[in-house]
Structure formats: C-alpha cells, structure tokens
XYZ file of C-alpha atoms in Angstrom:
567
model
C -56.231 90.483 140.160
C -52.645 91.054 141.287
C -50.236 90.496 138.360
C -46.976 91.524 140.611
C -45.492 89.266 142.563
C -46.090 86.210 144.280
C -49.534 84.834 144.393
C -50.187 82.271 147.390
C -52.308 79.128 145.691
C -52.525 77.318 148.788
C -50.997 74.243 149.538
C -47.027 75.494 148.885
C -47.482 76.170 145.508
C -47.133 79.834 144.949
C -47.432 81.181 141.562
C -44.761 83.453 140.462
C -44.508 86.513 137.833
C -42.245 88.293 135.941
C -42.820 91.581 132.931
C -40.434 90.383 130.542
C -41.743 91.790 127.645
C -37.587 91.974 125.842
C -36.785 88.430 127.050
C -37.331 85.387 124.588
C -37.018 82.996 127.891
C -36.785 83.449 131.434
C -35.873 80.692 134.553
C -37.587 80.439 138.365
C -34.449 80.167 140.679
C -35.530 79.087 143.757
C -32.757 78.201 146.767
C -31.634 74.667 147.247
C -34.562 73.337 144.261
C -34.169 72.831 140.731
C -35.024 75.004 138.346
C -38.172 76.348 136.616
C -38.432 77.467 133.594
C -41.095 79.945 133.073
C -44.185 80.001 131.360
C -44.591 82.655 127.988
C -48.251 84.129 128.788
C -50.272 87.169 126.876
C -48.765 90.863 127.385
C -44.492 89.825 127.719
C -45.476 88.115 131.156
C -43.890 85.114 132.443
C -45.476 82.373 134.492
C -44.265 79.579 137.031
C -46.099 77.566 140.021
C -43.749 75.567 141.934
C -43.766 74.513 145.525
C -42.660 76.993 148.461
C -42.913 77.392 152.044
C -42.292 81.269 153.557
C -39.117 82.709 153.076
C -38.078 80.906 150.517
C -35.419 82.526 148.783
C -35.996 83.150 144.595
C -35.101 84.860 141.658
C -35.452 85.101 137.858
C -32.080 83.815 135.100
C -32.020 85.893 132.684
C -28.583 84.991 131.278
C -25.725 83.000 132.062
C -24.161 85.500 134.070
C -27.717 87.713 134.789
C -30.110 87.243 137.618
C -32.417 89.588 139.363
C -34.706 89.642 142.394
C -38.471 90.310 141.410
C -39.170 93.452 141.099
C -42.093 93.016 143.043
C -39.836 91.404 146.236
C -41.902 91.695 149.041
C -38.272 91.049 151.046
C -35.274 91.115 150.349
C -32.010 88.703 151.066
C -28.699 90.321 150.884
C -29.487 93.490 149.213
C -31.088 94.438 146.374
C -28.677 92.736 144.412
C -29.823 89.557 146.384
C -32.419 86.879 146.596
C -35.837 87.920 146.859
C -37.945 86.276 149.917
C -41.061 85.225 149.621
C -43.770 86.721 152.330
C -46.756 86.188 152.951
C -48.379 89.445 154.652
C -52.012 88.616 155.513
C -54.529 91.092 156.965
C -53.965 93.639 159.599
C -56.154 94.064 163.431
C -58.894 96.885 162.371
C -58.735 100.066 162.531
C -60.790 102.774 161.360
C -58.387 105.038 161.473
C -59.077 108.804 162.030
C -60.287 112.282 160.289
C -58.225 114.248 158.865
C -59.141 117.389 160.270
C -57.359 115.893 162.967
C -53.721 115.044 161.327
C -50.505 116.564 163.373
C -47.649 115.244 160.588
C -44.329 114.174 162.428
C -41.945 112.998 159.307
C -39.024 111.060 159.848
C -36.908 108.768 158.659
C -36.742 105.715 159.792
C -32.867 105.095 159.713
C -31.878 107.343 162.245
C -34.036 106.728 164.699
C -32.652 102.801 164.970
C -35.119 101.417 162.655
C -38.855 100.189 162.838
C -38.569 99.190 166.304
C -36.444 102.732 167.220
C -39.305 104.282 165.215
C -41.868 102.145 168.037
C -39.956 103.385 171.375
C -40.743 106.975 170.196
C -44.334 106.872 169.707
C -45.415 107.042 173.582
C -43.202 110.747 173.098
C -44.819 112.001 170.522
C -47.490 110.996 170.972
C -47.225 112.981 174.296
C -46.243 116.598 172.511
C -49.884 116.421 170.015
C -48.941 114.831 167.304
C -51.318 111.880 165.730
C -49.124 110.796 162.801
C -46.069 109.332 162.145
C -45.291 110.022 158.757
C -41.475 107.580 157.713
C -39.611 108.599 154.844
C -39.891 106.001 151.837
C -38.609 102.549 153.835
C -38.843 100.520 150.557
C -34.974 98.710 148.866
C -31.697 100.826 148.176
C -28.943 100.239 147.785
C -26.436 100.353 150.102
C -27.108 99.870 153.811
C -28.122 103.562 154.467
C -30.191 106.044 152.079
C -32.842 109.425 152.464
C -35.292 106.895 150.968
C -35.047 108.316 147.754
C -33.009 106.103 145.951
C -34.985 103.084 145.847
C -34.648 100.737 143.375
C -37.852 97.667 145.182
C -40.489 99.581 146.111
C -42.920 96.239 147.462
C -39.868 95.281 149.790
C -38.542 96.672 153.407
C -34.860 98.272 153.131
C -32.994 95.317 155.661
C -31.572 97.348 157.753
C -34.451 98.904 158.899
C -36.058 95.231 159.513
C -38.353 92.484 158.052
C -42.048 93.414 156.920
C -43.581 92.045 160.419
C -40.741 94.245 162.638
C -42.459 97.225 159.915
C -45.668 95.592 160.498
C -45.605 95.924 163.968
C -44.544 99.056 163.767
C -47.694 100.106 162.353
C -49.853 97.666 165.042
C -47.837 100.051 167.143
C -48.925 103.410 165.878
C -52.665 101.795 165.862
C -52.026 100.867 169.480
C -51.111 104.358 170.829
C -54.580 106.268 168.724
C -51.851 107.422 166.225
C -52.294 106.786 162.375
C -49.536 106.465 160.299
C -47.871 107.831 156.621
C -45.182 106.276 154.405
C -43.933 108.730 151.531
C -43.947 106.203 148.188
C -41.276 107.700 145.232
C -43.216 106.806 141.472
C -41.839 108.876 140.002
C -38.086 107.398 139.717
C -35.536 104.301 140.202
C -32.568 104.835 142.139
C -29.913 104.328 140.349
C -28.542 101.113 141.109
C -29.266 97.837 141.898
C -32.547 98.496 139.480
C -32.844 95.917 136.512
C -35.865 96.472 134.677
C -34.270 98.276 131.793
C -32.783 94.724 131.682
C -35.695 93.241 130.828
C -38.551 95.877 130.523
C -37.020 98.952 128.599
C -40.670 99.658 128.149
C -41.193 99.977 131.657
C -39.816 103.281 130.436
C -40.505 106.040 128.239
C -36.582 106.910 127.034
C -37.962 109.579 125.212
C -39.016 112.033 127.496
C -36.632 112.669 130.026
C -36.023 113.246 134.087
C -33.649 114.393 136.592
C -33.796 110.263 137.256
C -33.657 109.554 134.315
C -36.489 107.962 131.039
C -39.808 109.145 132.668
C -41.457 105.977 133.794
C -44.357 104.821 132.126
C -47.782 104.248 134.336
C -49.501 104.879 130.082
C -48.980 101.463 130.217
C -51.407 98.782 131.943
C -48.464 96.744 133.902
C -46.926 99.724 134.654
C -49.681 101.326 136.082
C -50.559 97.515 137.432
C -47.001 97.714 139.290
C -48.022 100.741 141.748
C -51.270 101.122 142.024
C -50.582 96.889 143.374
C -47.991 98.908 145.996
C -50.034 101.553 147.371
C -53.088 98.785 148.083
C -50.318 96.744 149.378
C -48.737 99.371 152.015
C -52.852 100.420 153.201
C -54.531 96.860 152.612
C -51.458 94.665 153.569
C -49.658 96.136 156.004
C -52.859 98.750 157.658
C -50.847 102.599 156.088
C -53.173 105.181 157.096
C -52.308 107.003 154.179
C -49.561 107.791 151.686
C -47.662 110.763 150.352
C -46.922 110.984 146.258
C -43.316 111.748 146.006
C -42.406 114.908 143.379
C -45.641 114.066 140.928
C -44.817 116.549 138.452
C -42.597 114.683 137.268
C -44.339 111.631 137.095
C -45.825 114.223 134.548
C -49.215 111.804 134.086
C -52.411 113.434 135.440
C -54.853 110.927 134.384
C -52.461 108.036 136.157
C -52.689 110.468 138.932
C -56.483 110.235 139.193
C -57.048 107.163 138.610
C -54.329 106.388 140.531
C -56.579 107.828 143.394
C -60.043 106.705 142.347
C -58.036 102.599 142.645
C -57.043 103.211 146.357
C -60.270 104.899 147.548
C -62.485 102.148 145.436
C -60.290 99.065 147.451
C -59.767 99.941 151.161
C -62.711 99.187 153.502
C -66.472 101.029 153.530
C -65.409 103.321 156.227
C -62.116 103.320 157.397
C -59.955 106.543 156.206
C -57.294 106.920 154.049
C -55.072 109.699 153.797
C -53.476 110.699 150.091
C -51.137 113.435 149.842
C -49.661 114.658 147.307
C -45.839 116.948 146.654
C -46.890 118.849 143.348
C -44.083 121.040 141.754
C -47.224 122.825 140.098
C -49.515 123.574 142.589
C -52.197 121.927 140.761
C -55.307 122.359 141.860
C -57.079 119.934 139.854
C -55.771 117.803 141.900
C -57.106 118.331 145.966
C -60.448 117.714 145.747
C -62.649 114.422 148.206
C -62.303 111.997 145.850
C -58.893 112.155 144.935
C -55.602 113.920 147.144
C -56.282 115.067 150.055
C -53.228 117.601 151.038
C -50.641 118.310 149.426
C -47.378 119.650 150.812
C -47.310 123.186 150.285
C -44.038 124.249 149.693
C -44.880 127.555 149.116
C -45.592 128.299 153.183
C -42.456 127.295 153.343
C -40.504 129.040 150.780
C -41.170 132.378 152.259
C -41.653 132.526 155.328
C -37.840 131.148 155.628
C -37.204 134.341 153.410
C -39.185 136.224 156.353
C -36.893 134.976 158.842
C -33.830 134.134 157.167
C -33.430 136.548 154.803
C -32.367 134.996 152.445
C -32.573 135.414 148.823
C -30.854 132.062 146.647
C -31.674 129.460 143.920
C -35.419 128.804 144.807
C -35.954 132.105 147.065
C -35.543 134.951 144.873
C -39.530 133.580 143.709
C -40.180 134.724 147.075
C -38.059 137.946 147.552
C -40.163 140.777 146.634
C -42.787 141.648 149.101
C -42.915 138.921 150.818
C -45.078 139.596 153.528
C -48.278 140.052 150.968
C -46.391 136.342 149.444
C -47.339 135.145 153.155
C -50.252 137.238 152.918
C -51.903 135.000 150.224
C -50.411 131.918 150.888
C -52.887 132.408 154.336
C -55.996 133.993 152.280
C -55.636 131.757 149.436
C -53.469 128.835 150.388
C -51.028 129.331 147.285
C -48.078 131.888 146.380
C -48.623 130.850 142.822
C -50.898 130.355 141.168
C -50.734 131.131 137.024
C -47.594 133.483 138.469
C -44.757 134.568 136.764
C -41.535 132.069 138.465
C -37.784 134.763 138.555
C -36.280 131.879 138.834
C -37.390 130.053 136.412
C -36.839 132.979 134.487
C -40.595 133.629 133.969
C -41.922 130.298 133.727
C -45.989 130.522 135.183
C -46.495 128.623 137.605
C -49.555 127.110 139.653
C -53.084 126.989 139.172
C -55.672 129.380 141.472
C -56.812 127.643 144.536
C -59.049 130.026 146.666
C -61.645 127.594 146.171
C -60.176 125.352 148.313
C -60.459 124.194 152.331
C -58.078 125.331 154.422
C -56.849 121.560 154.513
C -56.458 121.591 151.412
C -52.863 122.511 152.293
C -49.317 120.740 154.483
C -47.687 123.697 156.306
C -44.356 123.436 157.662
C -41.129 125.327 158.636
C -38.849 122.313 158.576
C -38.670 118.456 156.802
C -35.879 116.585 154.677
C -35.736 118.609 151.550
C -35.972 121.660 152.582
C -33.183 120.839 155.359
C -30.845 117.883 154.347
C -31.072 120.163 150.602
C -29.411 122.106 152.506
C -24.585 122.164 151.486
C -24.451 121.596 155.721
C -27.618 120.415 156.942
C -28.240 122.758 159.258
C -32.069 123.214 161.019
C -33.499 127.090 160.660
C -32.995 127.697 164.778
C -28.949 127.884 163.735
C -30.880 130.252 161.272
C -32.727 132.886 162.837
C -33.225 134.038 166.222
C -35.333 131.490 169.053
C -37.768 134.508 169.698
C -39.048 134.360 166.161
C -39.176 130.656 165.237
C -41.417 130.931 167.806
C -43.400 133.118 166.620
C -42.936 130.623 163.347
C -44.554 127.720 165.373
C -46.882 129.499 167.028
C -48.552 130.377 163.604
C -47.516 126.716 161.709
C -49.484 124.884 164.414
C -52.320 127.481 165.073
C -53.859 127.559 161.687
C -56.453 125.964 159.972
C -53.796 123.891 157.337
C -52.708 121.094 158.412
C -49.149 121.029 160.678
C -46.200 118.722 160.291
C -43.042 119.090 161.987
C -39.656 117.828 160.751
C -38.072 115.175 163.234
C -35.761 116.982 166.348
C -37.918 119.992 165.711
C -39.803 119.404 169.638
C -36.702 119.296 171.154
C -34.666 121.829 169.299
C -32.094 119.690 167.811
C -29.778 122.035 166.637
C -27.625 118.500 165.007
C -27.873 118.889 161.953
C -30.177 116.905 158.516
C -27.554 116.111 155.859
C -27.754 114.014 152.843
C -26.544 110.736 152.778
C -26.656 107.616 150.893
C -24.124 104.834 150.583
C -22.939 104.144 146.763
C -19.405 103.098 145.959
C -16.851 103.006 143.316
C -17.653 105.740 140.669
C -21.365 106.302 141.305
C -20.488 107.956 144.260
C -17.494 109.754 143.273
C -20.988 111.596 140.837
C -22.679 111.635 143.828
C -20.726 113.153 145.747
C -19.539 115.974 143.018
C -23.172 116.913 141.651
C -24.285 117.464 145.441
C -21.753 119.618 146.000
C -21.569 121.689 142.224
C -25.964 121.443 142.743
C -24.721 124.348 145.636
C -23.060 126.992 142.871
C -26.004 129.461 142.360
C -25.772 129.822 145.666
C -23.379 132.716 147.623
C -21.533 131.093 150.195
C -21.004 128.168 147.761
C -19.506 130.267 145.196
C -15.901 129.398 145.190
C -15.188 125.438 144.348
C -13.140 125.212 147.585
C -16.641 126.690 149.686
C -18.210 123.760 147.975
C -14.642 120.931 149.385
C -16.704 121.821 152.699
C -20.161 119.914 151.934
C -19.723 116.960 153.868
C -19.286 114.063 151.416
C -23.059 112.284 151.485
C -21.390 108.938 151.074
C -19.928 109.106 154.163
C -20.604 107.198 157.276
C -19.951 110.160 159.306
C -22.581 112.219 157.366
C -24.983 110.048 157.836
C -24.003 109.492 161.987
C -24.238 113.317 162.330
C -27.788 113.187 161.065
C -29.111 111.842 163.957
C -31.389 114.159 165.949
C -29.478 115.582 169.071
C -31.788 117.461 171.209
C -30.403 120.716 172.925
C -29.693 122.191 175.391
C -33.334 123.277 176.046
C -35.486 120.592 174.619
C -37.363 119.810 178.235
C -38.774 124.048 176.942
C -39.067 123.164 173.425
C -41.269 120.101 173.898
C -43.527 122.092 176.064
C -43.564 124.863 173.887
C -45.145 122.824 170.677
C -46.823 119.953 173.596
C -49.370 123.999 174.860
C -49.081 125.244 171.129
C -50.716 121.590 169.954
C -52.968 120.870 172.867
C -54.771 123.973 172.067
C -55.108 124.043 168.224
C -56.912 119.852 168.929
C -59.188 122.150 171.803
C -60.668 125.265 169.829
C -58.728 124.294 165.944
C -59.383 121.394 165.466
C -63.571 120.696 165.972
C -63.906 123.596 163.888
C -61.751 122.620 160.441
C -64.392 120.884 158.524
C -66.472 123.576 156.474
C -63.724 125.985 158.112
C -62.706 128.826 155.324
C -60.050 131.854 154.363
C -61.765 135.008 155.514
C -58.574 137.143 153.626
C -55.331 138.472 154.841
C -53.270 141.180 154.544
C -49.931 142.491 154.853
C -49.455 144.690 158.300
C -45.725 146.021 157.099
C -43.046 144.814 155.203
C -42.840 141.290 158.325
C -46.136 141.670 159.426
C -49.658 139.894 158.297
C -52.905 139.519 159.768
C -55.944 136.283 158.370
C -58.538 135.443 158.850
C -60.463 132.286 158.670
C -64.214 131.242 159.957
C -64.020 128.079 160.982
C -67.440 125.678 160.825
C -68.877 126.460 164.174
C -68.989 129.732 162.497
C -65.847 131.210 165.007
C -64.168 133.383 163.659
C -59.706 133.102 163.533
C -57.936 135.546 163.477
C -54.035 135.685 163.594
C -51.296 138.077 163.685
C -47.828 137.804 162.977
C -45.037 139.750 163.786
C -41.718 138.643 162.481
C -40.611 142.162 162.355
C -37.593 145.072 164.492
C -41.531 147.041 164.523
C -44.384 146.598 166.137
C -47.289 147.012 163.866
C -50.856 148.255 165.084
C -52.543 145.131 166.833
C -56.778 144.712 166.868
C -57.532 142.159 169.387
C -60.434 140.270 167.530
C -61.999 138.226 170.248
C -60.718 136.292 173.468
C -57.293 135.761 173.526
C -56.226 132.169 172.047
C -52.160 132.721 172.633
C -49.420 135.017 172.093
C -45.586 135.007 171.620
C -44.335 138.232 172.713
C -46.521 141.280 173.155
C -49.548 141.768 170.451
C -48.161 143.269 167.300
C -45.091 143.286 168.400
C -41.419 141.990 167.430
C -40.936 138.464 166.818
C -44.769 138.387 168.214
C -47.877 135.633 167.271
C -51.489 136.259 169.358
C -54.006 134.771 168.114
C -58.130 135.553 169.355
C -61.245 133.315 168.698
C -64.723 135.122 168.701
C -67.890 133.454 169.274
C -70.413 133.156 166.283
C-alpha cells in the first residue's frame, strides 16, 4: 500500500494522507471548496477522503497562520510554499530498457537546457555521437526558479520552472523513442534550506542528535520515512518510466541496511525482464553495496581525481590524496576499481576510506573526467579544457571512452565548451547572504583563493548572471570535438561493449610518473590493452594485438593507444 501522497479512490474521490506525529489536528484545504477535518489514524497519520478532480489545488492547515504543501505533492502551483496539485500518474508505455553494458551516460541540467522540452530537443544530437543514457540532475521542486537541484524540498514534484509532470513524461517517452535510456539523480540524504516544512509537524523525520553537513540526519530507520523514499523511487521508475536512479551522497545517509533494502524493494517492484539500473555516489568506496541484487555501479571519484592531478598538476584540498605517485594510483584504479580501499587519506588526516574492490567487474565503476560537482564546485566553474592542453585532454578522453568501466560525459564536453559551469541558486535575503559567504569560505583551502580579496571574485550563486553563464556555449572547434567523440564511441559500441559481460582486469602498471598501461580480458576471451601517456617524455610501447585506436604516437607524449588481441 502506498502511504504518501493522494490516492485515487475512483468516482472523483481522493484519499489525502499526512504523517504529522507532532500534531493533534490537521485540516485539509482545497482551493474553492470546504475544509475537511482530517481523522487521526495510527502511527501519527492523518487521513481524509474528499472530492477532487485532476488539477485540484490542496494543502494542509496546521495552525491558523500555517498551511503547508503535501510533502509528497506530485505537482505544485506557486512554488514550494504554494498549493499542491492533484495529479494522476498513469503507467508509461512499455519499454524494457537496455542492458547495463551498453550504457554511455550524459549528465545534464534540465534548467540550463530550457526545461524538459529543451532536453528533448537535444536527444537526436546526443544519440548521434553514441550516448545511450541521459542523466538528469535532480528535477524535484526547490525554492526559487533556478537551482542545481540538490536543495530540493518536495521530492515527488517536478520543478515548475522545468515544466509539468506531463512535460517530464513526454521527455522520458521521447528518450525511449530514440532508443535512449534516461536516468534521474535523486537526493535522499537531506532537504534544502528553504521550503522544507517537515520539522513543523514531523520532527521525528530527522535524527537531531546525528548531524550531517545539512542538519539532522534523515531517520530512514523509521518505517514512515523509509516508505517516503521507497515510494519516491518507485514513482520515478514506474509512473514516469525512468530507466534508473543515481542516489546522491549515500555516505551521508549513514544506514547501509536502508540502502540494501531500498534496492531489493525496487527490484521486486519493477516488471520482470525490465532493465532498471541503480547507481551510487558514495565517498566510503563501499564495495559491499555493489552487487547484482543491489546497486549496479558507483560514480568513481577516484578515477576523476587522479586523472585531474595528472592533467592539471593541482594538488590542493582533496586532490592531495592523489598527489603522491599518481600514475601508480591510476594503475590501481584501472586494475582494481577503487584507489582507496581502506587506505589512509592525507586530506582527512590519515582517516581510512574504502574497501577492497578488485573482485568487482569493471562495469561496477562509472568513470568520468568531469561532472557537475567536479566542475561546478570549482570557484570559477572552469572546465578541464581551460586547465590542460587539448592533446592531453583528448588522450584522457580516449581512455575514458574505451576502457571497460562505464563512461559518463558532462554536458558540453562533446562540443569543446569553454563556458563555465557554475554553482547557482535563487535564494533571497539572509539565506542568500549565508550561501554566498559560505561558498566563498569553502575555497579558503585553495592557494589561489587564500585571501579574502581573491575570494570576493567568486561569482554570487544567487545572481541570475551566474546561471546564464553556465549555459553550454559550444567551442569554435565543436564540429571537431563531436567527430572525436562519435568516432571513439563507435569503436566502443563495436569492439568493447560486446565483451563487457564477463570482462575482468588483467593488471595495470605505471610506465613513468605520468604513463600507465592496463589490460583486460573481455567476455569473449579477447585482451584489451590501453597505454596512456600524459607526460612529455615517451615510454616504450609494445603493440599487443590489432590496433584499435591511437592518438599521438603510441607511447609518445600526450598519447593514448588501444589494441585488441584475439582469444
């Protein structure tokens, strides 16, 4: 039984429910209709059956001066402080999806693309270069008209600024019509700082004694709270038709039992034979979460971080964990998945992180050179194309797109975009000041922003201009970049993807301080060898099979070469 959100009883009647264990009385208000006193039920629930048609606006009155939206609102009218809207959701058209081995992810922000309709317009171009899956940064309702999405407060309601629920369903259907999967980033570890009313009537939704960077930890160990997130995940998958979910910062949830049960519940509730893919962001590098009955893969920040050090030479803040012998660390990443597998972190004063991961298949790791965090959490939002030379960036891109890990691109990479991707919000008054100054304090640990004068030049997240600057502007060599990505992804789909099931690493080694050679046994018995050199001096290269791809002379400076040897 679904606990959260309105339930259609038929014949124009709907059941409204609110978990408000801190309240003695709750009243249902419908726009233009009589109020209804809700009945107290067990475990802190309040229930009311009432007439309503699709589009009816409603809210819950807690006090004469406080009315709140439904925390499981399927749509909003007037923002997160406004009315919730009765919104029927019917099952989408049948679509079985695509197997995980075929996945090439493209992460994007719907608001920067012009909303859900704008994203749909980009699908043909993305399919053309070989992308097979679109991943939307969070789209649930947040305060204001622009936000990364990680300050959402109504997890079930698509943001009005992007379009209606029907518009989002149309985007999902359009992706499937192009043969593309579509994933959604969901945030179950915190709520945003503006527009979250749960504390006013359900303080036990949180553990006040367990603090996270965003306040009290969410009490996912309580049945009503666990149901809230389980029902949210299943709504996106079963009512909208998304092909998978990426769970943000699950290390901040702090409850592996909840995570494992959530995955099992999801897999039990989707249609048999349907491909549904579940992905984690997890700073703990916890290999135990990655298994066929739980989560398919994890975003591998270790891959990004060590390549960032090799490409840019930056070793500030968390990059210091990858500053020592980075080529050896990259070799461990290619050969075993995680770099930190229980090793002490210099950045965290020797605290250990991670668990052994060498037994996992390469496809359990999602690799990327850039994403929203790693670009947008730079003070000026500068992309890799600003931080290294093009030849070395292309060599690293070839590694990304040909290795047996699952590759992910970030919006704009495929057109050589030089426009920044900046952190943006739409907060006001005191909260805007707190966010602006907090953002600037974050960068005090970076040498370039050690002084207050330097930090004063960091863009204001709340300024409309910051949002506008983050829109993708293709570079002058966009056509060349698109051809480069299309060529590599064509090779991947023809030569790498067919062998990903059953693939395993055969070892990797550093050939110099900036060169690495790695080998994998593909599912058909073939051996894939990749040699990457991001240095200025050549290294010895031995061809190991038929040439698959080369940029630069094999083993030469700023080069990447790949070979496949038959079984």
